[in-house]
Tab-separated table of C-alpha atoms and ligand atoms in Angstrom:
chain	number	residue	atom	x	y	z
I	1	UNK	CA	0.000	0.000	0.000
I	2	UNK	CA	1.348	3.047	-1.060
I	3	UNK	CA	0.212	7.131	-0.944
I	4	UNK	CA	-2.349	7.834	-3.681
I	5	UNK	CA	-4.002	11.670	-4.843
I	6	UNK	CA	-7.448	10.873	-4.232
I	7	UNK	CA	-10.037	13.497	-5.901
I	8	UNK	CA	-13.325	13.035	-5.634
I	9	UNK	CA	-17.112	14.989	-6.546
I	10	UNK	CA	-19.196	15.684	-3.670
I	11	UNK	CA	-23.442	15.618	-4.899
I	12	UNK	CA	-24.449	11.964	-5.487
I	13	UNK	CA	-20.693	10.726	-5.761
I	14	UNK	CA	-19.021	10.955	-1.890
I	15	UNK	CA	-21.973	12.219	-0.288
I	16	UNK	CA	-25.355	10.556	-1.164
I	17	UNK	CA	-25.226	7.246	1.526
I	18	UNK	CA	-24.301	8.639	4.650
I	19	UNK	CA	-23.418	4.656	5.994
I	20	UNK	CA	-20.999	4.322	2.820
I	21	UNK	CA	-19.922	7.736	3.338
I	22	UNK	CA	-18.452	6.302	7.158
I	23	UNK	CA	-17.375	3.558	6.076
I	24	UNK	CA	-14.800	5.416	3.568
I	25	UNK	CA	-13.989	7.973	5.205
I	26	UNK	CA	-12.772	5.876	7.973
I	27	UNK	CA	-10.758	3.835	4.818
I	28	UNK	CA	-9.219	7.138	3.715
I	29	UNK	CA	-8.286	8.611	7.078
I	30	UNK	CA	-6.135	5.585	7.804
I	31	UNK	CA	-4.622	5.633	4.545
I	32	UNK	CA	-3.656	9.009	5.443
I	33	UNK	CA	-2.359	8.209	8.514
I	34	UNK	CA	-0.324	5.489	7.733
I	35	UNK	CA	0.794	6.355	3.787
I	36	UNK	CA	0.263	10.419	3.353
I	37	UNK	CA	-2.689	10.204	0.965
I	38	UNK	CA	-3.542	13.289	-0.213
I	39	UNK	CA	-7.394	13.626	-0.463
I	40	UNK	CA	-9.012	16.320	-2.773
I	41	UNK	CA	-12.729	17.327	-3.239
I	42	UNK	CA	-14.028	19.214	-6.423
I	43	UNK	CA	-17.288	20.126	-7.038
I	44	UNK	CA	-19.265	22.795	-8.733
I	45	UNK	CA	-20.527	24.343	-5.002
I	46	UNK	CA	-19.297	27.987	-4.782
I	47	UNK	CA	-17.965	28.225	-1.299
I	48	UNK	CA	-20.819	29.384	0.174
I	49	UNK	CA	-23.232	26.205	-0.665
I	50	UNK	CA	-19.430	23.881	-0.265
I	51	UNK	CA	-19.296	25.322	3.775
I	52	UNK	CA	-23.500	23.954	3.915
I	53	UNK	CA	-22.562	20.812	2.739
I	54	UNK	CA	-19.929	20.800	5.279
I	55	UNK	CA	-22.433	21.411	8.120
I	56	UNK	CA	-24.350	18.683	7.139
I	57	UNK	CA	-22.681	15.897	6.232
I	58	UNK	CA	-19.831	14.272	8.446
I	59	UNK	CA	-16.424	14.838	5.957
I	60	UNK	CA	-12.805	14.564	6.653
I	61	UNK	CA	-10.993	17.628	6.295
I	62	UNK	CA	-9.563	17.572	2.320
I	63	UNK	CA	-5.962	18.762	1.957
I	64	UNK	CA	-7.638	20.792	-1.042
I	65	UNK	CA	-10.674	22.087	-1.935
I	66	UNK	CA	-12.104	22.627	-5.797
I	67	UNK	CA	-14.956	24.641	-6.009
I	68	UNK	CA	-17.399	26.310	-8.457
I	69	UNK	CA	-16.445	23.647	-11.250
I	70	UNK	CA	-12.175	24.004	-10.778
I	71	UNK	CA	-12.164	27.478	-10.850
I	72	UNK	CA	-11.465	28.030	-7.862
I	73	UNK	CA	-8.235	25.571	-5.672
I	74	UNK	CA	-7.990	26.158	-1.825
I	75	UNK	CA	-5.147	24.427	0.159
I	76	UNK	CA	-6.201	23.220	3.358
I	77	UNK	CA	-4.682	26.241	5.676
I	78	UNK	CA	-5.870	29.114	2.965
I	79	UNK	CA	-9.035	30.855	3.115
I	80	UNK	CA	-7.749	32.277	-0.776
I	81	UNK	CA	-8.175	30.834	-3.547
I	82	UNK	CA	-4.450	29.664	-5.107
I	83	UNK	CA	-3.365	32.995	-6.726
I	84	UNK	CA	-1.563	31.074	-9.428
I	85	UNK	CA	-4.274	29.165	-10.488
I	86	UNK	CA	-6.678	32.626	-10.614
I	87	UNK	CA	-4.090	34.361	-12.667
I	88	UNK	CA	-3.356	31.138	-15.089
I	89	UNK	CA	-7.515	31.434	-15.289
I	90	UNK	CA	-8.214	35.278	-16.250
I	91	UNK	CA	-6.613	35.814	-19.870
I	92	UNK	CA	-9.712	36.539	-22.402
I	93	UNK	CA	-12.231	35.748	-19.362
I	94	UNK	CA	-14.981	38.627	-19.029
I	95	UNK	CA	-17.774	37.652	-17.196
I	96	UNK	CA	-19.487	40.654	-18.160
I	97	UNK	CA	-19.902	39.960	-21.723
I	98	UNK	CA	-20.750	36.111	-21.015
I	99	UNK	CA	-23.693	37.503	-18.836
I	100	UNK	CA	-24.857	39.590	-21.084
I	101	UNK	CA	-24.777	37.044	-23.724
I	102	UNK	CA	-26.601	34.196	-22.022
I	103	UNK	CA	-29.427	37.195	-21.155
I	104	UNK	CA	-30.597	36.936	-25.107
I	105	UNK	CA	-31.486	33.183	-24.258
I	106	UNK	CA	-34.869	33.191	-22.185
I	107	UNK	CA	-34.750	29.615	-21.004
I	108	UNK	CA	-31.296	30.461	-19.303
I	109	UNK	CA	-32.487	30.892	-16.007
I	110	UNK	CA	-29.606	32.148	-13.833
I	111	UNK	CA	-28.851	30.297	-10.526
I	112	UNK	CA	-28.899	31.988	-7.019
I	113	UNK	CA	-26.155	34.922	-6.441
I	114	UNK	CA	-23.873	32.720	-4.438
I	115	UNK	CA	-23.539	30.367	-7.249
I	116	UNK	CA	-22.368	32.958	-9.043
I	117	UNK	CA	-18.628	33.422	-8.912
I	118	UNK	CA	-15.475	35.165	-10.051
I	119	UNK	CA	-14.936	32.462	-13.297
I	120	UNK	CA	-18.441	30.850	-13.488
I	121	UNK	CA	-21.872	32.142	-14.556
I	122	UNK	CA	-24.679	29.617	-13.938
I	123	UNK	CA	-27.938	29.194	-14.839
I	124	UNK	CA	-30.655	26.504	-14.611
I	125	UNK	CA	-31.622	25.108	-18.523
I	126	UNK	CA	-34.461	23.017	-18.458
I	127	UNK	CA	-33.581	19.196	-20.184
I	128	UNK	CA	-36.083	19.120	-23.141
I	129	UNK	CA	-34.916	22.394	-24.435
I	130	UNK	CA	-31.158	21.991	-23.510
I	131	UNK	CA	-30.041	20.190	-26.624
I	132	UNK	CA	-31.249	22.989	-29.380
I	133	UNK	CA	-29.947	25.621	-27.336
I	134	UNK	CA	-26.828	24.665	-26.659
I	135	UNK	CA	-25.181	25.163	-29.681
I	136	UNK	CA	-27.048	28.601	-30.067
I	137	UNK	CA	-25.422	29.728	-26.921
I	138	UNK	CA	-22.162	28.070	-28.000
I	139	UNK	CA	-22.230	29.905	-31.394
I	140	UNK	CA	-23.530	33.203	-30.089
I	141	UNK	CA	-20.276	32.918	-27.541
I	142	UNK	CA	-18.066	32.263	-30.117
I	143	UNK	CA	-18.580	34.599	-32.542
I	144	UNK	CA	-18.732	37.421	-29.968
I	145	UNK	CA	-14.869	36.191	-29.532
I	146	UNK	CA	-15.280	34.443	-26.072
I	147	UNK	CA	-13.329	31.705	-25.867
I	148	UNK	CA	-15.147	29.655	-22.830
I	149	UNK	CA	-16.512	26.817	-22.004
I	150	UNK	CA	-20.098	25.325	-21.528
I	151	UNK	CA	-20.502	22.422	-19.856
I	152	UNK	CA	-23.894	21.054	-18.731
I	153	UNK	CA	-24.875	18.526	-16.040
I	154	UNK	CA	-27.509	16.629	-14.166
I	155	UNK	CA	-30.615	17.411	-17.174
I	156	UNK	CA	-30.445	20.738	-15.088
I	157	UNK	CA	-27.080	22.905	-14.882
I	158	UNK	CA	-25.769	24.817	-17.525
I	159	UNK	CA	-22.018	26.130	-16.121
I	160	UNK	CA	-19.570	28.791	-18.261
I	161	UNK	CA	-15.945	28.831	-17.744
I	162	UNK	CA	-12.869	29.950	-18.862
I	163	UNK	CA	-11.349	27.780	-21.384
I	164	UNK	CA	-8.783	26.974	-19.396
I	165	UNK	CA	-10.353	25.833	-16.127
I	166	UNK	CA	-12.455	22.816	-15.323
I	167	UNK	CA	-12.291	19.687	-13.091
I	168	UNK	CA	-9.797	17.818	-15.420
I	169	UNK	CA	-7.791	21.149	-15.512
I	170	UNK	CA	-7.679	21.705	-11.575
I	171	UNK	CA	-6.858	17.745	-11.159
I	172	UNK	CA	-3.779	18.294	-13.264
I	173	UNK	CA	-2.502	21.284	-11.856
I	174	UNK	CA	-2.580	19.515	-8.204
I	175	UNK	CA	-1.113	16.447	-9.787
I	176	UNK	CA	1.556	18.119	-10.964
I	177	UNK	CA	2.209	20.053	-8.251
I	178	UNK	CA	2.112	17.231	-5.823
I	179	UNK	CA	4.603	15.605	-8.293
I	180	UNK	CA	1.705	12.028	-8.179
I	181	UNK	CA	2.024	10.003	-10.883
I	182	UNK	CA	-1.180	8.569	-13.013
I	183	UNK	CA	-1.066	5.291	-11.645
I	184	UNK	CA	-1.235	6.976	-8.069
I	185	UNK	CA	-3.830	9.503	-9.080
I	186	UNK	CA	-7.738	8.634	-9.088
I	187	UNK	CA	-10.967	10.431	-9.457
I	188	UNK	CA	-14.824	10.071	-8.877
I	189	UNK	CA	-17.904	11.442	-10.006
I	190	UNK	CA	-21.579	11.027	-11.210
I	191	UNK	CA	-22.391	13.435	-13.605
I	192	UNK	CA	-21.030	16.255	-16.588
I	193	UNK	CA	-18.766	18.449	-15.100
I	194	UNK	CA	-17.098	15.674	-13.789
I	195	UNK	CA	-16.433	13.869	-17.575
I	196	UNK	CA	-13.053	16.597	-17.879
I	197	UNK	CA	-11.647	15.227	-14.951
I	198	UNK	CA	-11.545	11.387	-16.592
I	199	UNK	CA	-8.131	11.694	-18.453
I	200	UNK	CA	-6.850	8.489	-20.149
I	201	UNK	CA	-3.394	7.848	-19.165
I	202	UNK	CA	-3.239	10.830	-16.943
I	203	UNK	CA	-5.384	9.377	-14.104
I	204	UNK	CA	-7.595	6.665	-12.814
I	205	UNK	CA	-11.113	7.126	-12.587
I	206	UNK	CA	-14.057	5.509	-10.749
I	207	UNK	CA	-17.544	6.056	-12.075
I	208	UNK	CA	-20.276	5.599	-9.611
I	209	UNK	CA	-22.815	3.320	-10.037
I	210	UNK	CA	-25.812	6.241	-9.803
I	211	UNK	CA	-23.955	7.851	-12.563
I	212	UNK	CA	-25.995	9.810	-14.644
I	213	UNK	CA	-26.409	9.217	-18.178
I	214	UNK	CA	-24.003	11.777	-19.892
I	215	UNK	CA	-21.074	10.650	-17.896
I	216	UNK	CA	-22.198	6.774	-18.458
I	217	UNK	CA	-22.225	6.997	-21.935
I	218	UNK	CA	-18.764	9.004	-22.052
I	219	UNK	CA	-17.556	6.159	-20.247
I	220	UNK	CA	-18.735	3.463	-22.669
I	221	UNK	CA	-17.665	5.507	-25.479
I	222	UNK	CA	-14.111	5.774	-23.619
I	223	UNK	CA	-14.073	2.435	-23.527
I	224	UNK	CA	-10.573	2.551	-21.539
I	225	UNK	CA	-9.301	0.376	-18.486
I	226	UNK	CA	-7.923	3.074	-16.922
I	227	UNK	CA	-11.646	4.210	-15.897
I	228	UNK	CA	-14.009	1.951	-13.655
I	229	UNK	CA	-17.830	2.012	-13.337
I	230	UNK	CA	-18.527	0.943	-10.507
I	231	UNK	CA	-22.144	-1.675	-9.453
I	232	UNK	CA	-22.395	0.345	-5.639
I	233	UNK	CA	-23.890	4.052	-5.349
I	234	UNK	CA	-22.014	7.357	-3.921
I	235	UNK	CA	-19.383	6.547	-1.153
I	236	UNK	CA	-19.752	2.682	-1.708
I	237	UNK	CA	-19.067	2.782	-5.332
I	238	UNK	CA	-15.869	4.686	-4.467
I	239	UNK	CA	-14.848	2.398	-2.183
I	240	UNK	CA	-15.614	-0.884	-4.830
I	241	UNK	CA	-13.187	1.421	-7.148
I	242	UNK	CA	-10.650	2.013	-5.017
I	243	UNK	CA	-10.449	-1.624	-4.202
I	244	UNK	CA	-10.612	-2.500	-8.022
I	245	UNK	CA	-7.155	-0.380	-8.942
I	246	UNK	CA	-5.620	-1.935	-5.156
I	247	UNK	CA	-5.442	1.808	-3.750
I	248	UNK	CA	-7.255	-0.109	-0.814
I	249	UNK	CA	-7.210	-3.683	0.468
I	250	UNK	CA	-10.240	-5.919	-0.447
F	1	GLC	C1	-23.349	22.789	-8.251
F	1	GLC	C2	-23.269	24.304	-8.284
F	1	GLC	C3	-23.946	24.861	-9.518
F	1	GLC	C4	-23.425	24.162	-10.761
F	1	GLC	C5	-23.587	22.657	-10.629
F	1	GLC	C6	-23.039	21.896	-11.823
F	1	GLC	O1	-24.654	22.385	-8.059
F	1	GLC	O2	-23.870	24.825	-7.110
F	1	GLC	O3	-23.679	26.237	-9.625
F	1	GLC	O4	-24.116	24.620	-11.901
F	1	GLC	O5	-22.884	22.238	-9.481
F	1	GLC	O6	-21.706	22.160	-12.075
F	2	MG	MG1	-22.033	15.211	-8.535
């Protein structure tokens, strides 16, 4: 048994079984103990809803913290957010002119102010109407010379980023920093802002069994080894994936 960079979603991936949820978390705190396993969560909370979660839920204290979608890295001690990452994110990013954008599109419904953040504008898109407006917000973006991101998740949340920053983005700029390898480097999630952080050959990846479909058919369509889908739900399909790549004992 060895140290492993263990990065995981929070909604309906760690948290979501509360008994799982102990029973891994007492599995990860002794591998921290004993081998220095460096444990990560990154989800598309802003801090505000991230610190709820927190209050509700019995978690270990991460050694980092992604939030709002990897936009935003916090190292355990740091109430900032890493000032290297922020300044790698802002080239070409006005938030401004996505907002105004995304206000032509009347099914856009934007998502509470705290959800709102320095590198992320949100909205709720309903899942009928999601697939024919996509690529009109896309376009519209484009050609008004905005080079971001959309990613959408869940049938419900329509994200916009920089270019530059995501989940899979954030996972390799700890990875690399930490100096972890991919065969020591693993991450979990359920749903479509996770599918950036599955990187063949650059991690390992468990999918949880209560995926949801857009990450489930990625994975299919992936088709790679490196990347596990696992039968249990949340915290218990982590745990089956961990056991599968022997970061923990059976
Ligand atoms: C979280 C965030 C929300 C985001 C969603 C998907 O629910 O609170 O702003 O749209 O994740 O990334
Ligand atoms: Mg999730």
């Amino acid at each position: 048994m060895a140290k492993f960079l263990f990065i995981t979603d929070l909604d309906n991936t760690l948290v979501g079984d509360d008994e799982a949820l102990a029973e891994l978390n007492q599995a990860l705190h002794q591998h921290r103990e004993d081998h220095g396993t460096i444990l990560v969560y990154s989800t598309g909370r802003s801090p505000v809803l991230y610190q709820e979660l927190r209050q509700e839920k019995e978690m270990l204290d991460p050694d980092f913290t992604v939030l709002a979608v990897g936009t935003l890295i916090y190292s355990q001690n740091s109430e900032e957010p890493d000032p290297e990452w922020v300044e790698f994110l802002s080239p070409g990013w006005s938030r401004e002119e996505v907002v105004a954008i995304a206000a032509h599109f009347a099914d856009l419904v934007p998502q509470p102010p705290s959800e709102q953040t320095a590198f992320k504008a949100s909205y709720f898109l309903e899942e009928t109407v999601a697939p024919q407006l996509l690529p009109q917000l896309e376009s519209a973006l484009q050609k008004n010379g905005l080079d971001v991101q959309v990613i959408y998740s869940s049938g419900q949340d329509l994200d916009i980023l920089p270019r530059r920053g995501n989940k899979g983005a954030a996972v390799q700029f700890l990875q690399k920093r930490l100096e972890m390898s991919p065969d020591r480097t693993v991450v979990c999630g359920d749903s479509g802002n996770d599918i950036a952080m599955f990187q063949p050959g650059v991690n390992r990846g468990v999918v949880v069994g209560n995926a949801k479909p857009e990450l489930r058919e990625w994975h299919e369509a992936s088709n790679s080894a490196d990347f596990y889908l696992a039968k249990a739900h949340c915290a218990g399909g982590i745990l089956e994936g961990l056991r599968h790549f022997g970061f923990l004992q059976p």
